XYZ file of C-alpha atoms in Angstrom:
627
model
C 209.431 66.105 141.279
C 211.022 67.680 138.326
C 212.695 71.133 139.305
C 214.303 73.327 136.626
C 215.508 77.146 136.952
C 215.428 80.114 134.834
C 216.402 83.968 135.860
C 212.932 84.946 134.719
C 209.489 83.004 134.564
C 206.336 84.703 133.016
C 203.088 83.551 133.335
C 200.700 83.922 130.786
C 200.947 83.714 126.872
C 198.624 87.150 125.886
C 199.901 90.741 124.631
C 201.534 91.525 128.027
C 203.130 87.934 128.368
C 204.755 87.596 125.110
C 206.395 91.356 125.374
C 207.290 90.322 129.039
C 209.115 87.261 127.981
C 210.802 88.277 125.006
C 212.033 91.672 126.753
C 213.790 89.589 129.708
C 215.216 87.232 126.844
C 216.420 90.116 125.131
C 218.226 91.632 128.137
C 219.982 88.044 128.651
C 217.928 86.780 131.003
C 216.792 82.720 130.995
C 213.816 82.726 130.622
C 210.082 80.531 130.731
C 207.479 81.540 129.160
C 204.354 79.284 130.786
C 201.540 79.243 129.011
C 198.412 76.437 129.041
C 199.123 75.451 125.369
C 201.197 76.621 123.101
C 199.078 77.091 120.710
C 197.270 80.349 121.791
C 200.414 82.233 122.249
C 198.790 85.487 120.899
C 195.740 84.913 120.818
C 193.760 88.038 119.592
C 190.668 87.275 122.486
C 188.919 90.349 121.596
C 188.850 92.662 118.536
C 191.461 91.248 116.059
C 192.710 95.076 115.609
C 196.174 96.899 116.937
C 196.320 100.537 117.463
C 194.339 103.675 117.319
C 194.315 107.201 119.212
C 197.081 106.691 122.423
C 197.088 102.987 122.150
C 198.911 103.249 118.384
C 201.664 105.774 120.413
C 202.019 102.373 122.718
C 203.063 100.473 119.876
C 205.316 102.689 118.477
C 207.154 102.963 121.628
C 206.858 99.563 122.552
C 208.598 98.876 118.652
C 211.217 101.456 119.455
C 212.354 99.241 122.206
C 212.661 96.516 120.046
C 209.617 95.185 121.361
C 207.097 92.436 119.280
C 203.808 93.382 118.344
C 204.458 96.275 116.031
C 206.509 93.818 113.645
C 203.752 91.515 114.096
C 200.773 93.643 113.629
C 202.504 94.746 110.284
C 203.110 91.009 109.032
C 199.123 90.592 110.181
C 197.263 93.179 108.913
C 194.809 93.541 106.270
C 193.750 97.230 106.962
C 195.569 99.767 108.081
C 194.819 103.037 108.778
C 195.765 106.875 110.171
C 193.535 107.735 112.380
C 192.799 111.590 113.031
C 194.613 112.632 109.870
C 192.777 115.860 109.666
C 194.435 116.723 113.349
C 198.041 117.819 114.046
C 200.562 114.576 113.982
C 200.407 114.737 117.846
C 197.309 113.187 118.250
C 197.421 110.635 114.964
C 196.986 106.964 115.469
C 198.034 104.434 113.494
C 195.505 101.264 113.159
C 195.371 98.169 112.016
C 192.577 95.635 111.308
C 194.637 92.099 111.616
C 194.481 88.517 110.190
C 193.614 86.744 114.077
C 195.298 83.686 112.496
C 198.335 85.427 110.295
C 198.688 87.415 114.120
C 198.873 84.052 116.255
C 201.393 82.558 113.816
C 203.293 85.713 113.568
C 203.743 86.175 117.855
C 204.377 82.459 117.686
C 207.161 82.582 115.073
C 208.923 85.558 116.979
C 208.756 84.058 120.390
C 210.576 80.999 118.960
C 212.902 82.770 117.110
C 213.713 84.217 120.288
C 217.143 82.699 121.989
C 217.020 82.381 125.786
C 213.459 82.131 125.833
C 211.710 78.416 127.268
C 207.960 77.436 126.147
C 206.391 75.625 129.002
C 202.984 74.394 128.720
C 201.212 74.225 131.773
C 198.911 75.391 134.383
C 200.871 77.887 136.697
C 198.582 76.583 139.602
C 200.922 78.583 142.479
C 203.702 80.671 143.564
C 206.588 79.732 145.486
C 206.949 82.412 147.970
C 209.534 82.655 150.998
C 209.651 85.841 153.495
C 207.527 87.875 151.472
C 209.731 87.220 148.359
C 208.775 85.318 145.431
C 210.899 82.436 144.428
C 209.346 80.681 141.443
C 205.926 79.097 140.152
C 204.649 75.694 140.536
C 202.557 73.551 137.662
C 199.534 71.707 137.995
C 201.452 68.608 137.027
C 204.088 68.914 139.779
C 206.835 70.869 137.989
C 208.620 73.032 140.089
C 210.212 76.511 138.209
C 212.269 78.645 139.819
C 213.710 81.897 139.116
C 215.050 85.252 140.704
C 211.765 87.233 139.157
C 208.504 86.658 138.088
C 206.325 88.464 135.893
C 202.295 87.636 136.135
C 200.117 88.586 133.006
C 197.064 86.542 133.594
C 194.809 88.918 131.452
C 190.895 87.632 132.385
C 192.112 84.315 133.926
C 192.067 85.272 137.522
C 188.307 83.851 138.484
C 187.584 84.730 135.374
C 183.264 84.117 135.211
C 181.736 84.564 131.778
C 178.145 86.144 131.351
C 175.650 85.283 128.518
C 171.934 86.287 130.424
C 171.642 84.194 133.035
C 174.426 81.848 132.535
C 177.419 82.160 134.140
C 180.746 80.002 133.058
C 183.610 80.330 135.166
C 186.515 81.168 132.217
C 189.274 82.873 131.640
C 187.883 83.320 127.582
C 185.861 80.999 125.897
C 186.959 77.233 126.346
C 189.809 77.573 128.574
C 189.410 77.056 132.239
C 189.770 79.977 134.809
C 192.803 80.553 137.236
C 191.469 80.198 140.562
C 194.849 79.478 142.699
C 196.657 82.751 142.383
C 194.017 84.665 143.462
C 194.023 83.501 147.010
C 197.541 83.241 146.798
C 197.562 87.321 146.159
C 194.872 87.450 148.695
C 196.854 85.875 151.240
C 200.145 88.131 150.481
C 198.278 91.053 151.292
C 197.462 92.487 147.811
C 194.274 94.437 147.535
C 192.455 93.315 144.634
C 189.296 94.081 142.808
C 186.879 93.354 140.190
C 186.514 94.546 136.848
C 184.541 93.398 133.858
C 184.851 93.531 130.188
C 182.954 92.228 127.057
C 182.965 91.375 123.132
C 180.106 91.408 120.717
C 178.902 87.822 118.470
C 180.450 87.266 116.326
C 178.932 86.870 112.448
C 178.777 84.510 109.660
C 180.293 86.575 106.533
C 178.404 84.427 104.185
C 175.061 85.442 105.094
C 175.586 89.186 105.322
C 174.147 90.881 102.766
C 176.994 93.404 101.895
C 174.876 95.306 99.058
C 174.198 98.695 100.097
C 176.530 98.963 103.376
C 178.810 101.871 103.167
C 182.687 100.583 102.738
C 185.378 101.570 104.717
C 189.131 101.926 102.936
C 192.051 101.315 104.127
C 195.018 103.609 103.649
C 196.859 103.297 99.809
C 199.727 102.716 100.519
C 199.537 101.243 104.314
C 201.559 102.986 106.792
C 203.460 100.249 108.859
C 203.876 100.265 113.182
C 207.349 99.358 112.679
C 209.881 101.364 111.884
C 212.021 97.898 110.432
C 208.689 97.261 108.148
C 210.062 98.227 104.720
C 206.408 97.626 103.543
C 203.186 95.886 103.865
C 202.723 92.613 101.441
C 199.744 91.260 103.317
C 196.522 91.777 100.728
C 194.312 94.685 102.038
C 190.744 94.515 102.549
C 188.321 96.716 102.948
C 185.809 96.457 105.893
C 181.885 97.860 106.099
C 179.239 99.298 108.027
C 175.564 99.184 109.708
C 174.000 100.903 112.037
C 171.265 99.531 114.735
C 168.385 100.506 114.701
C 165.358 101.949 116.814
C 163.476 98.450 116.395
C 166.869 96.928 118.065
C 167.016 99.111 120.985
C 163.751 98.721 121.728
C 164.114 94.833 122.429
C 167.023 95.759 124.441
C 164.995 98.183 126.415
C 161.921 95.323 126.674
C 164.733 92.763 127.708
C 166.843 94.509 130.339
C 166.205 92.636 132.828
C 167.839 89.900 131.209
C 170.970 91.689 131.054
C 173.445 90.524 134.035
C 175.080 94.375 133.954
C 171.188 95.354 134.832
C 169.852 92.539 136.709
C 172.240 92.836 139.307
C 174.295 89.483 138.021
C 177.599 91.393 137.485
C 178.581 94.264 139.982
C 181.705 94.984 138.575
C 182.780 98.592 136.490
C 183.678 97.593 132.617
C 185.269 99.561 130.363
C 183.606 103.625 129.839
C 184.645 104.354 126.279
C 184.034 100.883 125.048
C 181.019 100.421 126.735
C 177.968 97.354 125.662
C 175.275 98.443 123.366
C 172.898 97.793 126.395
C 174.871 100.345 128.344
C 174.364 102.751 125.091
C 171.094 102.073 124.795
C 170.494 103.506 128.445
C 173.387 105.981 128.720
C 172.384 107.709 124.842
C 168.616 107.566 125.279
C 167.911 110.426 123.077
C 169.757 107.901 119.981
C 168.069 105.154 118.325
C 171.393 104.313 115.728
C 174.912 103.688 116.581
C 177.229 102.591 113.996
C 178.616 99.288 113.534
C 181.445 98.315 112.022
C 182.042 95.372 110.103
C 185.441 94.182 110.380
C 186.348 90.267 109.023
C 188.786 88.853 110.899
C 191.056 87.217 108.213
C 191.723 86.736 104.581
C 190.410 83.332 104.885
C 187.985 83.610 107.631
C 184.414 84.279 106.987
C 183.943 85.366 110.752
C 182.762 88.725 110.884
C 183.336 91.236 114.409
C 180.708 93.499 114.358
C 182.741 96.164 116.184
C 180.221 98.516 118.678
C 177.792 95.794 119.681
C 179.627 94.303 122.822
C 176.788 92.501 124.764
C 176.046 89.970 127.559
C 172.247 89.635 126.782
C 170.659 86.373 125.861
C 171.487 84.787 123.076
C 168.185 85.403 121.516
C 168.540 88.578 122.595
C 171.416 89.223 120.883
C 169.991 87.293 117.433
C 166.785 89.909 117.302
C 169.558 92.844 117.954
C 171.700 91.739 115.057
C 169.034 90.991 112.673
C 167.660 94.211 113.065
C 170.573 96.287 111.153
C 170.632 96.912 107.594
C 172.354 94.231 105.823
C 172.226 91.712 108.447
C 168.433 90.369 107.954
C 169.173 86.802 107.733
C 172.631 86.896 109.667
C 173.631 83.842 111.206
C 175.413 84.059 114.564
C 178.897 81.697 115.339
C 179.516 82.685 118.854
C 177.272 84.601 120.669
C 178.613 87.643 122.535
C 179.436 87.807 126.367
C 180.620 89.412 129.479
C 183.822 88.360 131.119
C 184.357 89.116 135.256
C 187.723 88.704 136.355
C 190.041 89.788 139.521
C 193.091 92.127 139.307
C 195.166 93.786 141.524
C 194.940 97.356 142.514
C 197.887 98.804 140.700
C 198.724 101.509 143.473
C 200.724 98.281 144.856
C 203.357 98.389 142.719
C 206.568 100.085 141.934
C 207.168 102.192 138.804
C 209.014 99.288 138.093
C 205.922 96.925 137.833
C 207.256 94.910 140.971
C 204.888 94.541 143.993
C 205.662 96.354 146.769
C 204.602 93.493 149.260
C 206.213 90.275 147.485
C 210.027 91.144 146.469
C 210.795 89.460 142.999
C 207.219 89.772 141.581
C 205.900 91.788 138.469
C 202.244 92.320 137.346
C 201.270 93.124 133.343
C 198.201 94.076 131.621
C 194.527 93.424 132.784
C 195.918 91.930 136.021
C 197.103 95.978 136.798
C 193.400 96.988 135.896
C 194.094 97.938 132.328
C 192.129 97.228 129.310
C 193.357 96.396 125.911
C 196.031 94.828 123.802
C 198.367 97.467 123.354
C 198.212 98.557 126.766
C 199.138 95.535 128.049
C 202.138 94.856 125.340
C 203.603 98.196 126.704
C 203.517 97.172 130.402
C 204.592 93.562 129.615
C 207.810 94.831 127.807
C 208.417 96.778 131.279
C 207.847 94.464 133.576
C 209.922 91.989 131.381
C 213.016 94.368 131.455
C 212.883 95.194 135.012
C 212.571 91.848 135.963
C 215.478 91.060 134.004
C 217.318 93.441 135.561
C 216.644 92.736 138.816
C 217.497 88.678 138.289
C 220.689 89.926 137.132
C 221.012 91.992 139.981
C 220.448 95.692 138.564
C 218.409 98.854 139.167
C 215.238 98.908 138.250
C 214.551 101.689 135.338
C 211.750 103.582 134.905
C 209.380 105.307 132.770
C 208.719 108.621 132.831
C 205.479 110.675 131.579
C 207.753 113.453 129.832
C 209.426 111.186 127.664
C 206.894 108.235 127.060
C 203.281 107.543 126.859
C 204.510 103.956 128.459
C 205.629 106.281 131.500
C 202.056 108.326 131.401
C 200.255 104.608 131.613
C 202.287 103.639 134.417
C 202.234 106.473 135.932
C 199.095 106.527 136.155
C 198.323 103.520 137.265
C 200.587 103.408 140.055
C 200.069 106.660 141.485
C 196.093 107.346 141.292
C 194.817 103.634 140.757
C 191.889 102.873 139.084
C 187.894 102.807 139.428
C 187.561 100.946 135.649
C 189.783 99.512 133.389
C 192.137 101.464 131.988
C 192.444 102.395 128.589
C 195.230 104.869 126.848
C 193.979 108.465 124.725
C 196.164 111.269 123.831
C 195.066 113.491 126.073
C 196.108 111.417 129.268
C 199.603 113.060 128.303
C 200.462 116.902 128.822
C 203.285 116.381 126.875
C 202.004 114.838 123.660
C 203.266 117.612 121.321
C 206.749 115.868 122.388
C 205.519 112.368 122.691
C 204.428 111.625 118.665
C 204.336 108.237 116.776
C 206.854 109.657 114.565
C 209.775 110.408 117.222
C 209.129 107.447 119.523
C 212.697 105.775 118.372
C 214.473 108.943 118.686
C 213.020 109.004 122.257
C 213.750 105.732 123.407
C 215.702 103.433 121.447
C 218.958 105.200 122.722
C 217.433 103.954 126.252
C 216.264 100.548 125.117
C 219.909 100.048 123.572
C 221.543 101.326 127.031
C 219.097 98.287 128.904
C 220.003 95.858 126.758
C 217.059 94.733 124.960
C 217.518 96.656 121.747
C 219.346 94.158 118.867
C 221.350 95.150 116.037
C 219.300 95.221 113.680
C 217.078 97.930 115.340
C 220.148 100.090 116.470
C 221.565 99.882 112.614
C 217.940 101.508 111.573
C 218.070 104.139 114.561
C 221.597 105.598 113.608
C 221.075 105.530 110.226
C 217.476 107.093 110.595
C 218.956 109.852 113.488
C 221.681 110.815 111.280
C 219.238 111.666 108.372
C 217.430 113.503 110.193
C 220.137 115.770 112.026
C 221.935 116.009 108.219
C 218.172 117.891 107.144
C 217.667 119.642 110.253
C 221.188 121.431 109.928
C 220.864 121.500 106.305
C 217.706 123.734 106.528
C 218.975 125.996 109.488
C 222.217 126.857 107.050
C 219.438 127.913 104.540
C 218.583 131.738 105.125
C 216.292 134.473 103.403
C 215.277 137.808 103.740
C 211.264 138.404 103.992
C 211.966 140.427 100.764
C 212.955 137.683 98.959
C 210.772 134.805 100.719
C 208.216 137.484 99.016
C 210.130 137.220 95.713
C 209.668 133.352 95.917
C 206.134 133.600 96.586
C 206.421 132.887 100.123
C 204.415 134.650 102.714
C 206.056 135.595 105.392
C 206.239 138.658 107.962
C 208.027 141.752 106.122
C 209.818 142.739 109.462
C 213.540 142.605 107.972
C 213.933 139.176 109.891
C 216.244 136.803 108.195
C 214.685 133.505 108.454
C 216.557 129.999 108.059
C 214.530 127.433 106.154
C 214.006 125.269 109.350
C 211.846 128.946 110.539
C 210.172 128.914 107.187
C 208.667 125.550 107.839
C 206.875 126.743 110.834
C 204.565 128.728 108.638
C 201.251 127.156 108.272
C 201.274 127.645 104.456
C 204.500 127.139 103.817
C 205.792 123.386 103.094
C 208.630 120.986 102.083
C 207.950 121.110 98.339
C 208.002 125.358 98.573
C 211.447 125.019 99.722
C 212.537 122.708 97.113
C 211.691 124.830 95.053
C 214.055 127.829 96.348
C 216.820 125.030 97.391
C 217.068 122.122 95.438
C 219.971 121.136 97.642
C 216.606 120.013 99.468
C 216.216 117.158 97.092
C 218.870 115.401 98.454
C 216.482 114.847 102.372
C 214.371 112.027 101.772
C 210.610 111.848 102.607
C 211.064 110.482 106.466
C 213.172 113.451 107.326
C 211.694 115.562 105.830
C 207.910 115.089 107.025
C 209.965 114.764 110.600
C 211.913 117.845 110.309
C 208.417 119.894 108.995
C 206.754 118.442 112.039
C 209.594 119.740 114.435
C 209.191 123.300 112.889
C 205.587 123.174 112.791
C 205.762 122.730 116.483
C 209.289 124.434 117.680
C 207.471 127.053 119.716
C 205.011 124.837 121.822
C 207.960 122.276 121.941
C 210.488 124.674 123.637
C 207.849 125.181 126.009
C 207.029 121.721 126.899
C 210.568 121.178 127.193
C 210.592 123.755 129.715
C 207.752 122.270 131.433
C 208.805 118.928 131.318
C 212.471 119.820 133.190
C 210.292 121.347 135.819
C 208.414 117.812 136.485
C 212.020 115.785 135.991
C 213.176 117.919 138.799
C 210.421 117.073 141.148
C 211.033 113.450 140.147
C 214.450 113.474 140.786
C 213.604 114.307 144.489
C 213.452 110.105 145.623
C 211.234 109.549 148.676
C 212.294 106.692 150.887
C 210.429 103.250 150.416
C 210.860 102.783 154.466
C 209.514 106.323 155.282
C 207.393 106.316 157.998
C 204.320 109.085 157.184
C 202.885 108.753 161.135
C 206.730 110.584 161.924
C 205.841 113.821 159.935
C 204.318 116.745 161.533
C 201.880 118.910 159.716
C 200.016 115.815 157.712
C 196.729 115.408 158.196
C 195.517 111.399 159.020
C 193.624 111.217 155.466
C 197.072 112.507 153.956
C 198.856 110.309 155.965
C 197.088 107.310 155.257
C 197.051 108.061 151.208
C 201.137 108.491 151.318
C 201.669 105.196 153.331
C 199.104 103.213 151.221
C 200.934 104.687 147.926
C 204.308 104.736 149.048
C 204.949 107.171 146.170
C 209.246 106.812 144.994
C 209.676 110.783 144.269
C 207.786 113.888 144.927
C 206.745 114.248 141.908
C 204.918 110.991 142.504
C 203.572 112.102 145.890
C 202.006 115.469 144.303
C 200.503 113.830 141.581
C 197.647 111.954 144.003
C 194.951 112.368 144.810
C 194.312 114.948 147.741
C 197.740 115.925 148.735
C 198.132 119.343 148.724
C 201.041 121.858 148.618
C 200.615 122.468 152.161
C 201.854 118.246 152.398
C 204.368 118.722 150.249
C 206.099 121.292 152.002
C 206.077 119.500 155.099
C 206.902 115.972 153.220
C 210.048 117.853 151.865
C 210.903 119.295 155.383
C 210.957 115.796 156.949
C 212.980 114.109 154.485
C 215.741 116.636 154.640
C 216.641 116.098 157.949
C 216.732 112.429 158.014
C 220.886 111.440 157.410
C 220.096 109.482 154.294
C 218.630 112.379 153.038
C 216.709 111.463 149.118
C 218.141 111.090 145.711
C 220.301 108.145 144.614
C 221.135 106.945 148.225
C 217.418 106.440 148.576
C 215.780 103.086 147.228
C 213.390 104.038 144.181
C 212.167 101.640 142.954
């Protein structure tokens, strides 16, 4: 029996996998990347698109850690675009429609380029556990890895069951077999999991669309890149379209409901809210009888079309009647029809901040397998649980993520502390920081923290400090500028006549006052190039709300800084009632900041939570274990 070892193993070649692999390489750590072949290392299963509102703040924090798919969604991409432009820069997200093939060779160029990191092709049929401790993985073929961490991102894999009408085909995505072992080997450790669906429309044969007459969608001129080492984008642009269904369509989905396995009682599972099937709009948005469709081709030399809005387990002739029905796609002929994937994952209330489990020592969870939905989502976790397992091969603290500083630490957060009742996807307004957390700041707020981890190369720190120090030399260049509201009125600048003298970094904070205005007054302005500039503008724009946040956010840090002990026994404290009791010892929350944030535990717990662990000798803080 062959037997090799590595410091970190990760299973699974998706988003989460990739990230996960690379991050622990990065760090130092010898690492295995297992994957069943090779070739579908990053494999775009779904939509071949990156980004959009919260999940394009992912990226950009998962690139400011030096992490893959930002790079790669920039060599990909055919379309890119700024989504919410018309809203304040807190709430923009940066998309972009992607080449699936360009993306695959991309990931699969940077994990090889990748020292420390191992390729090994297999079937991770087990794992090699030892007094509740995980010690490795075992391949279908008899190869025995093993390694002081190990990260799971199994995506749809784990008894994985597609749905097309009545059939059912147990898969992890179309053509590749299902992962059946691990499942009952979670089962078995104890680890609660569940079931959760989601699904993908047909997709279309660009060659018999009839594009005459469909409205066109533009990308941006010039395209905005995810990463902030993208000097620009030299893939050729495209330009996508779209359709609409139509009253005629929903009506054969109302007629054929039955035949749908969400409706016929086939799948029991909860799938994804805001990306729900077109059968599920259909009933949910009676009172419609259009939703659009867009038409997005998924490469430069691909004629495969994803109609994007039309994700569907009906019949396949179903789904052919449906498709035919929309403007422009009369004679359409279908490639792949669409479908319904059930999987298992783990309720994500077992884990750490860290990602680890809190029943098997040494083991990690990333993307769908924590309940989550999407690409990007599970990039952001993979990168975590790839550091932290890293660090804990190597014999170091776990680090964590916190939602003041990171939209990474409101995901996890998240997850961890309230769990989840359908897969989990990212949006802006999960974060009550966002006015802090922007896609235009995320290096300034992490890369200093990916660079004291270790995963952050020098390349990416050369960018940061020359970036960082551009932006300090504008911000102190402007708050040296001052003028009197006489002569801001002089200039032609409005501005309260209240005998304030204003710098020009309190100028900028006037709605209708911008950049060019003050070149205009100080050309010594001309010497701050465009990045700063639009950053600095953006920091003004926002100083007032910002100081607050701050504020705000110091309050939560506090709370979090209060570490609960992992061994604290809940039945010990007075004052709890037995529903509160039983939510803190399922949780096991680290700090009590974690504790107050679920569900059901009141003020009146806290108190009393607090009470108890300041009597016990060990007290909390950085004697207690956080992790």
């Amino acid at each position: 029996m062959q037997e090799d070892r590595f410091d970190v193993i990760v299973v699974g070649g998706g988003h989460a996998g990739c990230e996960a692999a690379a991050a622990a390489a990065r760090v130092g750590a010898r690492t295995a990347l297992v994957t069943h072949r090779f070739a579908t290392i990053g494999e775009m299963s779904c939509n071949p698109a990156i980004g959009g509102l919260g999940k394009g703040h992912l990226v950009r924090e998962v690139d400011a850690l030096d992490g893959l798919m930002g790079r790669v969604a920039d060599a990909a991409g055919i379309q890119f675009r700024i989504l919410n432009r018309r809203k304040g820069p807190a709430v923009q997200g940066p998309r972009a429609q992607a080449d699936r093939k360009l993306y695959r060779q991309a990931m699969q160029a940077a994990i090889l380029a990748t020292p420390g990191l191992e390729v090994v092709e297999g079937d991770a049929a087990d794992l090699l556990l030892s007094a509740n401790r995980v010690g490795g993985v075992t391949i279908a073929n008899g190869r025995v890895l093993r390694a002081g961490a190990v990260v799971l991102t199994t995506g749809t894999f784990l008894r994985g069951v597609i749905h097309i009408g009545d059939r059912q085909i147990p898969a992890g995505r179309v053509g590749e077999a299902p992962s059946i072992g691990l499942s009952a080997t979670l089962e078995r450790a104890g680890l609660r999991l569940g079931r959760l669906k989601t699904g993908t429309p047909p997709r279309l044969d660009g060659k018999t669309i009839d594009w005459a007459g469909l409205d066109v969608q533009k990308g941006d001129d010039p395209p905005v890149p995810f990463s902030m080492l993208t000097r620009a984008i030299t893939t050729p642009q495209i330009v996508c379209h779209i359709t609409r269904t139509t009253a005629a369509g929903h009506d054969l989905i109302r007629t054929n409901l039955a035949r749908a396995p969400i409706y016929s009682g086939q799948i029991g599972s909860r799938g994804p809210r805001y990306c729900p099937s077109i059968e599920d709009k259909v009933v949910r948005f009676a009172d419609r009888d259009s939703h659009q469709v867009f038409l997005e081709p998924e490469g430069l030399d691909d004629d495969t079309v994803y109609p994007n809005g039309i994700s569907t387990s009906l019949p396949e002739d179903v789904q052919e009647g449906l498709v035919r029905a929309m403007p422009g796609l009369e004679k359409v002929r279908i490639l792949r029809p669409g479908y319904a994937i059930e999987y298992d994952h783990v309720d994500p209330t077992e884990l750490y901040p860290s990602l680890e489990t809190k029943k098997l020592a040494g083991l990690f969870l990333a993307g769908q397998i924590n309940g989550t939905t999407g690409y990007e989502e599970a990039a952001a976790q993979g990168l975590v649980a790839g550091v932290n397992a890293a660090r804990l091969a190597g014999g170091g603290d776990a680090v964590e993520f916190d939602r003041t500083t990171s939209y990474l630490g409101v995901m996890i957060d998240d997850l961890v502390t309230k769990g989840i009742s359908e897969p989990y996807r990212m949006f802006t307004s999960r974060a009550e920081f966002r006015l802090s957390l922007r896609t235009d700041n995320a290096d300034i707020r992490l890369t200093p923290v990916g660079d004291r981890l270790g995963c952050v190369r020098s390349e990416r720190r050369a960018h940061f400090d020359s970036r960082s120090k551009r932006i300090d030399m504008a911000r102190e260049l402007l708050r040296s500028l001052r003028m009197s509201p006489s002569e801001a009125a002089r200039r032609g600048l409005s501005v309260n006549q209240d005998g304030v003298v204003r710098s020009g970094f309190d100028l900028l904070g006037y709605a209708d006052i911008g950049f060019d205005d003050l070149r205009r007054v100080w050309p010594e302005l001309g010497t701050i190039d465009e990045d700063a500039a639009t950053f600095v503008a953006t920091e003004a724009r926002y100083a007032v709300y910002l100081d607050r946040q701050a504020s705000d956010a110091e309050a939560l840090k506090r709370d979090e800084d209060l570490r609960l002990p992992v061994d604290l026994d809940y039945a010990a404290i007075g004052g709890l009632s037995n529903e509160v009791r039983g939510k803190l010892a399922s949780a096991r929350p680290v700090s009590i900041g974690h504790a107050a944030r679920i569900d059901g535990i009141t003020p009146a717990a806290l108190t009393a939570l607090l009470a108890h662990v300041r009597k016990r000798p060990d007290r909390f803080g950085s004697e207690a274990d956080g992790r």
